[in-house]
XYZ file of C-alpha atoms in Angstrom:
275
model
C 49.551 39.001 -181.844
C 50.067 35.445 -182.995
C 46.616 33.932 -182.393
C 47.961 30.402 -182.669
C 50.451 31.237 -179.951
C 47.710 32.726 -177.786
C 45.482 29.686 -178.113
C 48.404 27.452 -177.129
C 49.127 29.357 -173.929
C 45.703 30.868 -173.172
C 44.904 28.836 -170.041
C 48.306 29.524 -168.479
C 48.028 33.214 -169.361
C 44.589 33.559 -167.791
C 45.671 31.708 -164.648
C 48.580 34.129 -164.365
C 46.313 37.148 -164.866
C 43.915 35.843 -162.191
C 46.799 35.746 -159.717
C 47.988 39.181 -160.832
C 44.610 40.744 -160.050
C 44.121 38.796 -156.834
C 41.299 36.501 -157.946
C 41.322 33.290 -155.915
C 39.451 30.012 -155.705
C 35.919 30.326 -157.144
C 36.522 33.836 -158.472
C 39.647 32.614 -160.285
C 37.599 29.803 -161.839
C 34.945 32.246 -163.066
C 37.588 34.622 -164.435
C 39.434 31.932 -166.394
C 36.329 30.189 -167.715
C 34.608 33.430 -168.737
C 37.580 34.576 -170.835
C 38.549 31.247 -172.392
C 38.074 31.468 -176.141
C 36.350 28.085 -176.153
C 33.579 29.602 -173.995
C 33.094 32.800 -176.001
C 29.771 31.671 -177.482
C 28.322 30.709 -174.087
C 26.141 33.318 -172.429
C 26.500 33.708 -168.672
C 23.506 31.486 -167.818
C 24.667 28.397 -169.757
C 28.237 28.930 -168.538
C 26.971 28.957 -164.950
C 25.194 25.677 -165.626
C 28.448 24.163 -166.893
C 30.271 25.381 -163.770
C 27.474 24.608 -161.302
C 29.244 21.691 -159.631
C 32.352 23.807 -158.951
C 30.452 26.977 -157.995
C 28.064 25.428 -155.490
C 28.419 23.025 -152.603
C 24.705 22.458 -152.181
C 22.337 21.996 -155.098
C 20.032 24.636 -153.619
C 22.644 27.322 -154.189
C 22.185 29.610 -157.198
C 25.183 29.019 -159.513
C 24.132 31.819 -161.852
C 23.826 34.292 -158.979
C 27.215 33.279 -157.596
C 28.820 33.674 -161.023
C 27.071 37.035 -161.524
C 28.476 38.360 -158.233
C 31.989 37.139 -159.060
C 31.837 38.655 -162.551
C 30.787 41.966 -161.022
C 33.880 41.879 -158.778
C 36.068 40.869 -161.715
C 34.938 43.664 -164.035
C 35.184 46.281 -161.273
C 38.780 45.226 -160.633
C 39.725 45.191 -164.322
C 38.094 48.591 -164.885
C 39.990 50.018 -161.919
C 43.164 48.827 -163.656
C 42.235 50.607 -166.897
C 39.941 48.234 -168.805
C 37.563 50.416 -170.890
C 34.401 48.384 -170.269
C 32.892 50.383 -167.387
C 30.234 52.191 -169.470
C 29.070 49.105 -171.373
C 26.205 46.762 -170.648
C 26.891 44.491 -173.592
C 30.150 43.086 -174.995
C 31.966 43.607 -171.698
C 33.624 40.209 -172.028
C 34.898 40.910 -175.544
C 36.254 44.336 -174.565
C 37.913 42.987 -171.430
C 39.466 40.018 -173.253
C 40.948 42.294 -175.919
C 42.295 44.630 -173.223
C 43.928 41.740 -171.354
C 45.600 40.468 -174.508
C 46.716 43.872 -175.812
C 47.974 45.065 -172.439
C 49.596 42.002 -170.927
C 50.015 39.038 -173.275
C 53.198 40.014 -175.103
C 55.179 40.641 -171.911
C 53.709 37.597 -170.197
C 54.598 35.351 -173.142
C 58.185 36.580 -173.176
C 58.567 35.935 -169.435
C 56.875 32.535 -169.716
C 59.065 31.354 -172.592
C 62.213 32.632 -170.869
C 61.388 30.531 -167.805
C 60.642 27.495 -169.985
C 64.037 27.802 -171.669
C 65.751 28.254 -168.289
C 64.008 25.128 -167.021
C 65.858 23.134 -169.686
C 69.210 24.213 -168.281
C 71.271 24.343 -165.121
C 72.674 27.216 -163.126
C 76.426 27.530 -163.590
C 79.422 29.338 -162.112
C 81.305 28.961 -165.402
C 80.019 32.190 -166.867
C 79.284 35.663 -165.624
C 80.577 39.221 -165.562
C 83.849 40.823 -164.503
C 84.939 44.443 -164.312
C 86.587 45.661 -167.506
C 89.006 47.522 -165.235
C 89.146 46.696 -161.525
C 87.856 49.683 -159.503
C 90.537 51.831 -157.916
C 91.262 50.800 -154.336
C 89.965 47.260 -154.634
C 92.866 45.503 -156.341
C 94.265 42.898 -153.994
C 91.543 43.588 -151.422
C 88.643 41.650 -152.889
C 88.091 38.249 -151.226
C 89.143 35.236 -153.239
C 86.202 33.178 -154.504
C 85.783 29.842 -156.189
C 83.554 31.656 -158.667
C 85.700 34.235 -160.513
C 82.685 36.235 -161.661
C 80.895 39.083 -159.907
C 77.696 38.617 -157.913
C 77.087 42.377 -157.885
C 78.356 45.325 -159.914
C 77.743 49.053 -159.400
C 75.370 50.880 -161.737
C 77.121 52.370 -164.812
C 80.275 50.270 -164.314
C 82.066 48.896 -167.391
C 81.921 45.126 -167.546
C 82.766 42.120 -169.707
C 80.803 38.903 -170.164
C 82.822 35.691 -169.876
C 81.903 32.064 -170.521
C 84.230 29.149 -169.747
C 83.229 26.407 -172.190
C 84.068 22.755 -171.605
C 83.246 21.749 -175.183
C 83.436 23.291 -178.639
C 80.278 24.454 -180.326
C 78.109 27.389 -181.261
C 77.198 29.861 -178.545
C 73.949 31.801 -178.276
C 74.144 34.154 -175.290
C 71.039 36.023 -174.148
C 70.751 38.754 -171.549
C 67.543 39.544 -169.640
C 67.573 43.053 -168.187
C 65.826 43.985 -164.908
C 63.050 45.580 -166.981
C 62.344 42.194 -168.574
C 63.751 43.094 -171.999
C 65.765 40.261 -173.580
C 68.739 40.908 -175.871
C 70.895 38.608 -177.956
C 74.521 39.247 -176.978
C 76.013 36.513 -179.176
C 75.778 36.576 -182.094
C 75.614 40.367 -182.269
C 77.783 43.273 -183.453
C 79.621 42.846 -180.121
C 80.206 39.139 -180.770
C 79.627 38.356 -184.447
C 81.321 34.946 -184.393
C 79.272 32.365 -182.441
C 81.651 29.443 -183.051
C 83.587 28.781 -179.819
C 86.625 26.754 -178.878
C 87.354 25.205 -175.497
C 88.207 27.608 -172.700
C 87.108 31.063 -171.655
C 85.314 33.289 -174.151
C 85.229 37.046 -173.550
C 82.558 39.392 -174.904
C 82.614 41.876 -176.552
C 84.938 40.275 -179.099
C 85.861 43.361 -181.168
C 87.516 45.757 -180.721
C 89.563 44.585 -177.730
C 88.883 47.813 -175.814
C 85.083 47.585 -176.068
C 83.011 46.964 -172.949
C 79.406 46.651 -171.849
C 77.844 49.036 -169.331
C 75.681 48.014 -166.374
C 73.055 50.641 -167.168
C 69.946 49.347 -165.354
C 69.565 48.697 -161.636
C 68.256 45.296 -160.591
C 68.677 41.596 -161.347
C 70.387 40.723 -164.650
C 70.199 37.188 -166.046
C 72.476 35.520 -168.590
C 71.445 32.403 -170.505
C 73.747 30.430 -172.787
C 72.828 27.795 -175.355
C 75.667 25.674 -176.724
C 75.001 23.417 -179.682
C 77.054 21.423 -182.180
C 75.387 23.178 -185.100
C 74.270 26.759 -185.528
C 70.527 26.626 -184.805
C 68.472 27.345 -187.957
C 66.806 30.425 -186.460
C 66.156 33.200 -188.938
C 66.648 35.953 -186.359
C 70.260 34.968 -185.627
C 71.383 36.572 -188.894
C 69.632 39.817 -188.018
C 71.080 39.768 -184.518
C 74.583 39.496 -185.948
C 74.069 42.798 -187.780
C 72.320 44.792 -185.051
C 71.673 44.552 -181.319
C 68.393 42.625 -181.316
C 65.754 42.821 -178.612
C 63.964 39.488 -178.647
C 60.190 39.088 -178.673
C 58.081 36.073 -177.814
C 58.240 34.711 -181.369
C 62.062 34.629 -181.184
C 62.079 32.803 -177.848
C 59.422 30.380 -179.100
C 61.673 29.468 -182.016
C 64.600 28.838 -179.673
C 62.451 26.747 -177.338
C 61.157 24.671 -180.262
C 64.749 24.079 -181.361
C 65.848 22.976 -177.886
C 62.928 20.577 -177.608
C 63.989 18.954 -180.867
C 67.769 18.844 -180.342
C 68.616 16.978 -177.156
C 72.381 17.452 -177.603
C 72.165 21.199 -176.922
C 73.262 22.486 -173.514
C 71.614 25.351 -171.626
C 73.268 27.256 -168.767
C 72.215 30.353 -166.861
C 73.474 32.664 -164.161
C 72.585 36.074 -162.744
C 74.099 39.084 -161.038
C 72.800 42.214 -159.334
C 73.342 45.795 -160.526
C 73.279 48.104 -157.513
C 73.399 51.855 -156.899
């Protein structure tokens, strides 16, 4: 784990985990504050004193007792979910924090960064998927649409990715599978040349007969970044040589690039793979 990355996103991560486990209001506050790294050296009593104003409405209320009860609920819930702190009297916080990070942070960070990159773009009907070969019996029967790309495709069907570009530039095309895994489609062995001209671009590029397969049921997302220069991201070279599954560090690099290069364009779309 990149500790610098964790410290940057820690508060957002803990808020998300609180919602995941159903901790609300005061219990959410206790959960987040107890596991914040900045509070690691505070024992429960001094932490309760810091939180007293938020934990109690009347001064006569026992902030420490309220926090103790909430922490008991929190640890019982985490232990029911697999946290190995149930037999410990001491170091429960440290064990639980490590379990939260090891179990959930990597996936959370990937999802969080994906949404941050999407937020920099706009949804488009100028890219999507089409059947590599129109299914038998449907030719001429499918309704005409303004959007030429498919909203749904059957599981295991052979498909092509298409992007209709209104300006020249370098294309980075990412795919997010229903499982949450993110892959770089361009550049990749399927599309080794990221430089694009105006008009519609079809992937895979080589050989002409190659196709992709809709192999996982659920919602698929496509995200395109178009820039006037090839972004100086080290992982793009590796992706060109092998199909690369992106981790949080890769998406963080792309997000940093987009925040520094205002001329880049970001577009996204999605389609559903059905049984």
